[in-house]
Structure formats: structure tokens, C-alpha cells
Short mmCIF file of C-alpha atoms in Angstrom, two decimals:
data_model
loop_
_atom_site.label_atom_id
_atom_site.label_comp_id
_atom_site.label_asym_id
_atom_site.label_seq_id
_atom_site.Cartn_x
_atom_site.Cartn_y
_atom_site.Cartn_z
CA MET Z 29 -22.79 26.82 -20.84
CA GLU Z 30 -20.27 23.99 -21.23
CA LYS Z 31 -20.42 21.42 -18.42
CA ARG Z 32 -16.97 20.70 -16.92
CA PRO Z 33 -16.12 17.09 -16.10
CA ALA Z 34 -16.19 16.15 -12.41
CA THR Z 35 -12.76 15.97 -10.78
CA VAL Z 36 -11.41 14.80 -7.45
CA GLY Z 37 -8.55 16.11 -5.32
CA THR Z 38 -6.95 15.79 -1.89
CA LYS Z 39 -10.21 16.26 0.02
CA GLU Z 40 -12.00 13.46 -1.81
CA GLY Z 41 -8.93 11.21 -1.49
CA LEU Z 42 -8.89 11.64 2.27
CA GLY Z 43 -12.62 10.94 2.41
CA ALA Z 44 -12.15 7.76 0.37
CA GLY Z 45 -9.35 6.58 2.67
CA ILE Z 46 -11.50 7.15 5.75
CA ILE Z 47 -14.33 5.21 4.09
CA GLY Z 48 -11.82 2.36 3.55
CA LEU Z 49 -10.88 2.41 7.24
CA GLY Z 50 -14.58 2.39 8.16
CA LEU Z 51 -15.19 -0.63 5.90
CA LEU Z 52 -12.33 -2.48 7.57
CA LEU Z 53 -13.66 -1.64 11.03
CA GLY Z 54 -17.06 -2.99 10.01
CA PHE Z 55 -15.62 -6.36 9.00
CA LEU Z 56 -13.30 -6.78 12.00
CA PRO Z 57 -15.74 -8.26 14.58
CA SER Z 58 -16.83 -11.17 12.37
CA ALA Z 59 -13.25 -11.68 11.12
CA ALA Z 60 -11.97 -11.81 14.72
CA GLN Z 61 -14.42 -14.62 15.51
CA LYS Z 62 -13.58 -16.52 12.30
CA ILE Z 63 -9.82 -16.19 12.94
CA ALA Z 64 -10.23 -17.40 16.54
CA ASP Z 65 -12.12 -20.45 15.21
CA LEU Z 66 -9.12 -21.53 13.08
CA ASP Z 67 -7.39 -24.66 14.42
CA PHE Z 68 -3.87 -23.24 14.67
CA VAL Z 69 -4.92 -19.93 16.30
CA GLN Z 70 -4.88 -19.91 20.10
CA SER Z 71 -5.88 -16.25 20.59
CA GLU Z 72 -9.32 -15.29 21.91
CA PRO Z 73 -11.66 -13.26 19.64
CA PHE Z 74 -11.67 -10.41 22.15
CA GLY Z 75 -7.86 -10.13 22.09
CA ILE Z 76 -7.78 -10.22 18.27
CA LEU Z 77 -10.48 -7.57 18.05
CA THR Z 78 -8.83 -5.36 20.67
CA GLY Z 79 -5.46 -5.43 18.87
CA ALA Z 80 -7.04 -4.82 15.45
CA VAL Z 81 -9.19 -1.94 16.72
CA PHE Z 82 -6.15 -0.37 18.40
CA VAL Z 83 -4.22 -0.37 15.11
CA MET Z 84 -7.27 0.97 13.24
CA ALA Z 85 -7.58 3.72 15.86
CA VAL Z 86 -3.99 4.79 15.13
CA LEU Z 87 -4.73 4.86 11.38
CA THR Z 88 -7.97 6.81 11.92
CA ALA Z 89 -6.07 9.34 14.04
CA LEU Z 90 -3.51 9.61 11.21
CA ALA Z 91 -6.36 10.25 8.76
CA GLY Z 92 -7.69 12.99 11.03
CA LEU Z 93 -4.22 14.53 11.22
CA ALA Z 94 -3.99 14.42 7.43
CA VAL Z 95 -7.36 16.24 7.19
CA ILE Z 96 -6.05 18.95 9.54
CA LEU Z 97 -2.72 19.36 7.72
CA ALA Z 98 -3.91 18.93 4.11
CA LYS Z 99 -4.17 21.99 1.92
CA PHE Z 100 -7.38 22.07 -0.06
CA GLU Z 101 -6.73 25.25 -2.06
CA ASP Z 102 -6.72 23.28 -5.32
CA ALA Z 103 -10.51 22.85 -5.08
CA GLU Z 104 -12.49 23.50 -8.23
CA GLU Z 105 -13.78 27.04 -8.66
CA MET E 12 -17.47 51.53 -4.89
CA SER E 13 -16.48 48.47 -6.82
CA THR E 14 -14.58 45.79 -4.92
CA ALA E 15 -13.47 44.00 -8.07
CA SER E 16 -10.35 46.13 -8.45
CA ALA E 17 -9.29 45.47 -4.83
CA LYS E 18 -9.37 41.69 -5.32
CA PRO E 19 -5.87 40.20 -5.57
CA VAL E 20 -5.22 38.50 -8.87
CA ALA E 21 -5.12 34.76 -8.22
CA LYS E 22 -1.96 33.14 -9.46
CA LYS E 23 -2.89 30.50 -11.99
CA LYS E 24 -1.42 27.20 -10.91
CA ARG E 25 -1.42 23.75 -12.41
CA SER E 26 -4.38 21.82 -11.02
CA SER E 27 -3.65 18.57 -9.24
CA ARG E 28 -7.23 17.45 -9.56
CA ILE E 29 -7.94 14.18 -11.35
CA PRO E 30 -11.04 13.43 -13.46
CA LEU E 31 -13.53 11.35 -11.47
CA THR E 32 -13.85 8.84 -14.31
CA TYR E 33 -10.16 7.90 -13.96
CA VAL E 34 -10.59 7.30 -10.23
CA VAL E 35 -13.76 5.25 -10.72
CA ALA E 36 -11.89 3.12 -13.28
CA LEU E 37 -8.52 2.86 -11.54
CA VAL E 38 -9.56 2.00 -7.95
CA PRO E 39 -11.43 -1.26 -8.80
CA VAL E 40 -8.78 -2.23 -11.38
CA ALA E 41 -5.99 -1.68 -8.82
CA ALA E 42 -7.88 -3.76 -6.21
CA ALA E 43 -8.46 -6.50 -8.82
CA LEU E 44 -4.75 -6.44 -9.72
CA ASN E 45 -3.89 -6.96 -6.04
CA ILE E 46 -6.38 -9.81 -5.66
CA VAL E 47 -5.20 -11.57 -8.85
CA GLY E 48 -1.55 -11.13 -7.78
CA GLY E 49 -2.35 -12.54 -4.34
CA GLN E 50 -4.18 -15.52 -5.85
CA ILE E 51 -1.31 -16.25 -8.27
CA ASN E 52 1.06 -16.12 -5.32
CA THR E 53 -1.13 -18.51 -3.30
CA ILE E 54 -1.48 -20.99 -6.18
CA LEU E 55 2.21 -20.97 -7.12
CA LYS E 56 3.31 -20.83 -3.43
CA LEU E 57 5.83 -18.09 -4.20
CA PRO E 58 8.02 -16.68 -1.41
CA ILE E 59 6.53 -13.17 -1.91
CA PHE E 60 3.02 -11.64 -1.62
CA LEU E 61 2.31 -9.80 -4.95
CA ASP E 62 -0.81 -8.22 -3.42
CA MET E 63 0.35 -4.60 -3.32
CA ILE E 64 1.13 -3.72 -6.96
CA GLY E 65 -2.30 -2.10 -7.44
CA THR E 66 -1.96 -0.36 -4.08
CA ALA E 67 1.33 1.18 -5.22
CA VAL E 68 -0.20 2.33 -8.53
CA ALA E 69 -3.24 3.92 -6.83
CA ALA E 70 -1.21 5.50 -4.01
CA ILE E 71 1.32 7.05 -6.41
CA VAL E 72 -1.09 8.16 -9.16
CA LEU E 73 -4.25 9.08 -7.22
CA GLY E 74 -2.90 9.77 -3.72
CA PRO E 75 -2.02 7.95 -0.48
CA TRP E 76 -5.56 7.73 0.86
CA TRP E 77 -6.97 6.42 -2.42
CA GLY E 78 -4.25 3.77 -2.14
CA ALA E 79 -5.43 3.06 1.41
CA LEU E 80 -8.95 2.52 0.06
CA VAL E 81 -7.57 0.09 -2.56
CA GLY E 82 -5.65 -1.76 0.19
CA ALA E 83 -8.75 -2.05 2.37
CA ILE E 84 -10.92 -3.27 -0.55
CA THR E 85 -8.23 -5.80 -1.55
CA ASN E 86 -8.03 -7.51 1.82
CA ILE E 87 -11.79 -7.40 2.46
CA VAL E 88 -12.52 -9.08 -0.90
CA SER E 89 -9.59 -11.51 -0.46
CA SER E 90 -10.98 -12.56 2.93
CA PHE E 91 -14.19 -13.67 1.17
CA ILE E 92 -12.17 -15.67 -1.39
CA SER E 93 -9.46 -17.29 0.70
CA GLY E 94 -10.56 -17.02 4.34
CA PRO E 95 -10.30 -14.46 7.14
CA ILE E 96 -6.50 -14.74 7.62
CA GLY E 97 -5.87 -11.89 5.18
CA LEU E 98 -8.19 -9.35 6.81
CA PRO E 99 -5.93 -8.22 9.70
CA PHE E 100 -3.15 -7.69 7.14
CA ALA E 101 -5.28 -4.97 5.47
CA VAL E 102 -3.53 -2.64 7.90
CA VAL E 103 -0.21 -3.53 6.26
CA ASN E 104 -1.67 -2.73 2.84
CA VAL E 105 -2.95 0.63 4.14
CA VAL E 106 0.45 1.48 5.67
CA GLY E 107 2.18 0.58 2.38
CA ALA E 108 -0.20 2.86 0.47
CA LEU E 109 0.42 5.77 2.83
CA VAL E 110 4.22 5.42 2.64
CA TRP E 111 4.27 5.06 -1.16
CA GLY E 112 1.79 7.92 -1.65
CA TYR E 113 3.35 10.41 0.76
CA GLY E 114 6.89 9.29 -0.14
CA VAL E 115 6.40 10.17 -3.81
CA ARG E 116 4.65 13.44 -2.90
CA TRP E 117 7.53 14.38 -0.58
CA GLY E 118 10.05 13.93 -3.39
CA LEU E 119 11.32 10.39 -2.78
CA GLY E 120 10.26 9.41 -6.29
CA LYS E 121 12.30 12.01 -8.17
CA LYS E 122 15.32 9.83 -8.84
CA TYR E 123 15.68 6.10 -9.39
CA TRP E 124 17.88 5.57 -6.35
CA SER E 125 15.51 7.52 -4.08
CA TYR E 126 12.55 5.56 -5.49
CA PHE E 127 14.46 2.34 -4.75
CA LEU E 128 15.06 3.65 -1.20
CA LEU E 129 11.34 4.44 -0.89
CA ASN E 130 10.50 0.81 -1.71
CA ILE E 131 12.91 -0.35 1.01
CA ILE E 132 11.25 2.05 3.51
CA VAL E 133 7.83 0.66 2.49
CA ALA E 134 9.13 -2.90 3.03
CA PHE E 135 10.53 -2.04 6.47
CA LEU E 136 7.39 -0.26 7.70
CA CYS E 137 5.14 -3.01 6.31
CA SER E 138 7.21 -5.59 8.21
CA VAL E 139 7.04 -3.52 11.40
CA THR E 140 3.24 -3.48 11.02
CA ALA E 141 2.90 -7.14 10.00
CA VAL E 142 5.10 -8.77 12.65
CA PRO E 143 2.82 -8.00 15.67
CA ILE E 144 -0.13 -9.38 13.64
CA TYR E 145 1.83 -12.56 12.85
CA VAL E 146 3.04 -13.04 16.42
CA PHE E 147 0.12 -11.94 18.59
CA ILE E 148 -2.80 -13.09 16.42
CA PHE E 149 -1.47 -16.11 14.52
CA GLY E 150 1.31 -17.24 16.86
CA GLY E 151 3.99 -16.68 14.18
CA ALA E 152 2.60 -18.75 11.28
CA THR E 153 -0.12 -18.25 8.66
CA GLY E 154 0.73 -20.97 6.13
CA HIS E 155 2.81 -18.64 3.93
CA PHE E 156 6.23 -19.62 2.56
CA ALA E 157 7.84 -17.25 5.10
CA ASP E 158 6.85 -19.70 7.87
CA MET E 159 9.61 -22.04 6.68
CA MET E 160 12.14 -19.25 7.13
CA THR E 161 10.69 -18.43 10.54
CA ALA E 162 11.16 -22.08 11.53
CA ALA E 163 14.76 -21.96 10.27
CA PHE E 164 15.49 -18.83 12.34
CA LEU E 165 13.81 -20.39 15.39
CA ALA E 166 16.00 -23.47 14.93
CA MET E 167 19.02 -21.15 15.01
CA GLY E 168 17.99 -20.13 18.53
CA GLN E 169 16.30 -16.77 17.83
CA ASN E 170 13.14 -15.83 19.71
CA LEU E 171 9.77 -15.77 17.93
CA ILE E 172 9.51 -12.01 17.28
CA VAL E 173 13.05 -11.78 15.87
CA SER E 174 12.49 -14.91 13.74
CA VAL E 175 9.20 -13.63 12.31
CA PHE E 176 10.70 -10.18 11.65
CA SER E 177 13.80 -11.67 9.99
CA SER E 178 11.76 -13.86 7.65
CA ASN E 179 9.15 -11.18 6.97
CA ILE E 180 11.66 -8.43 6.15
CA LEU E 181 13.35 -10.67 3.55
CA VAL E 182 10.03 -11.54 1.89
CA SER E 183 8.75 -7.98 2.21
CA LEU E 184 11.91 -6.46 0.69
CA ALA E 185 11.64 -8.69 -2.38
CA ASP E 186 7.89 -8.10 -2.64
CA LYS E 187 7.93 -4.31 -2.28
CA ILE E 188 10.87 -3.78 -4.65
CA ILE E 189 9.13 -5.90 -7.30
CA ALA E 190 5.74 -4.24 -6.61
CA GLY E 191 7.26 -0.73 -6.70
CA PHE E 192 9.02 -1.19 -10.02
CA VAL E 193 6.15 -3.12 -11.68
CA ALA E 194 3.90 -0.25 -10.53
CA LEU E 195 6.33 2.20 -12.15
CA ALA E 196 5.99 0.29 -15.45
CA ILE E 197 2.18 0.33 -15.15
CA ILE E 198 2.16 4.07 -14.36
CA GLU E 199 4.20 4.66 -17.54
CA ALA E 200 1.38 3.06 -19.54
CA LEU E 201 -1.33 5.29 -18.03
CA PRO E 202 -2.61 8.41 -19.83
CA ALA E 203 -0.17 11.33 -19.59
CA ASN E 204 -2.72 13.77 -18.09
CA LEU E 205 -3.21 11.36 -15.18
CA THR E 206 0.48 11.29 -14.31
CA ALA E 207 1.40 14.88 -15.23
CA ASN E 208 1.66 16.11 -11.62
CA ILE E 209 3.64 13.18 -10.25
CA GLN E 210 7.39 13.46 -9.78
CA LEU E 211 8.62 10.09 -10.92
CA PRO E 212 12.03 9.12 -12.30
CA ALA E 213 10.43 7.49 -15.33
CA ALA E 214 9.93 10.97 -16.80
CA ALA E 215 13.61 10.85 -17.80
CA GLY E 216 12.61 8.24 -20.36
CA GLY E 217 14.63 6.12 -22.73
CA LEU E 218 16.60 2.96 -22.17
CA LYS E 219 17.60 4.09 -18.65
CA LYS E 220 13.98 3.82 -17.56
CA VAL E 221 13.62 0.24 -18.85
CA LEU E 222 16.93 -0.75 -17.29
CA TRP E 223 15.95 0.63 -13.87
CA ILE E 224 12.54 -1.06 -13.92
CA ALA E 225 14.09 -4.37 -14.99
CA GLY E 226 16.91 -3.89 -12.47
CA GLY E 227 14.44 -3.29 -9.63
CA VAL E 228 12.50 -6.44 -10.48
CA ILE E 229 15.77 -8.43 -10.73
CA VAL E 230 16.93 -7.18 -7.30
CA GLY E 231 13.55 -8.25 -5.89
CA ALA E 232 13.90 -11.68 -7.53
CA ALA E 233 17.46 -12.01 -6.16
CA ILE E 234 16.23 -11.33 -2.62
CA THR E 235 13.51 -13.94 -3.23
CA LEU E 236 16.23 -16.48 -4.12
CA ILE E 237 18.13 -15.58 -0.94
CA ALA E 238 14.90 -16.17 1.02
CA LEU E 239 14.53 -19.56 -0.70
CA ALA E 240 18.11 -20.46 0.25
CA VAL E 241 17.54 -19.44 3.89
CA ALA E 242 14.41 -21.59 4.10
CA LYS E 243 16.25 -24.74 2.90
#
């Protein structure tokens, strides 16, 4: 039987995007400290992290909404 | 009793699935394109960003969330190369990818004028996302060319948020129009089976296509010149 090449669609795209958001979230704590250490930045690491996490939370919620609304009927059969 | 005859006949539709090999090749290349563009911009101190061309290509060809992944990878890798300043702006790259990706899928890429409008929408939403990061994290300045414009607007008596938004929208407009139309040229060069399901104006073909792509880049360059004039 001929083996069909692997393909990706909407489902995998959404998964990849969520992985990207997760990667960003993972780097934020150390980045917040490094940004706060810069000479011209007067913000505290906690404030930077709080703001960044809030924005990431909005994007993660958007990703969840996209998962709910996306149509996956084009999946391989 | 056989159930086979009761089964409704599935309507054969054109698959929107993309071969995995294309994705595995395109995502790192798009991220690399962004990083190289960003580095060129930093070295030449241009009044634009050039770090979202790959994001636009991935978001339009593969999908908005693949574009978001490219945006996240770009800013994470860039933060290792040129410091942590770029990392909070990953959010802007992600927002740009979502707007480009969904915009084209919702039909804003069918005609040249609507594609041009889409780039303006991307620029506006990217600025709306970037301005709070500029103001609340960095106090309005990150060392980019746009800081000179911000200073000029502040000298005119505007408050910080308005000044940062005014300078950022000018830079962002130029950047996203150039990025959008350069991405369109790159998409044209990709294999046809990868772009078969995308509704893009370039399908019209011919001289018109070249003129629109060149025109888009020229409009972006013109806005860049206006930004330069404002900063002086």
C-alpha cells in the first residue's frame, strides 16, 4: 500500500501557535529581570512580568477561542 | 442489513492541508528572514523594523497560528542575539501574524486595494499593541529611530502616550506596507501547490502584479521618508 505524505492543517497550526505562546511565557520571567536591570528602565521586574503575562493571557484566551470556533473537517481520512 | 448504502456520499472538496515537509522548511526560514531583517535594520539604523516579513509569509501561506509561532521564535532568538528588549515585542509579532493570517482567510487579500488596507490594519493593531509596551515597560524609548520622532512630538507639547503612538504608527505603517508587499513577492516564488488555496491578488498575474508590489514598497518607503522628515 502506498504511504501518503504527512500533512498539516488548521488543528496542527493552532497547536503550533499555542506552543509558541508557551515558549514566550517560559522566557518572560528571566527577560523581565534582564529588562529591569537595564540602565534606562525604571520599571520593577514584577510590574514588567505582570503586564507581559496579562497580554499573554489575552492571546492564550484568543487561541482557546480559535480552537473552539475552528472547523477541523478537512482532517485527513 | 448493509449500512453502506445509507451512508451519505461525502462531497469531495479541495483539501487545505499542507505537506509537513513544507511547514518544517518554511517556519525556520521565515524566522531566519525576520531575524536577518531585524539585524540589517539595527546595523543600518533604518526608521523601520523589517522583522515581520517572514511572519507575514508564514501567516498568509501556512495560517495565522503558524505565523504566531514564527513571531514568537523570532523574538526569542533575537533576544539572545541583541538583548532582552525585543522579547516583550514578541506579542506585537504574534498580533501581526494573527491579523495577516485571518485577514487573508476572511477575504481581505482578494484584491490589491483590500490587501493594502489589510497591511494598514496590521500596522494600526501592531501600534496599539506596541505602545503600552513602549510606555509602561521602557518609559517611551528603546533606542530605535522612532525615539527621535517621539522626542519631536514631546517637544511639540504632546503627552508621552500620544507621542509614542504618533511616532510608532508612522514607522509601523511604513514597515507593514513594505513587509506585506515583500511577503507577496516571496509568496509568488513559492511552489504553486503550497499557495493554491490562498486568495491573493497576485493570482491575477502579469505586469499589474509587479506594479502593485513595487507600488506598495514605494508607498512604504515614502512614509519612511516622512518619518525621517518629522524626526529632523
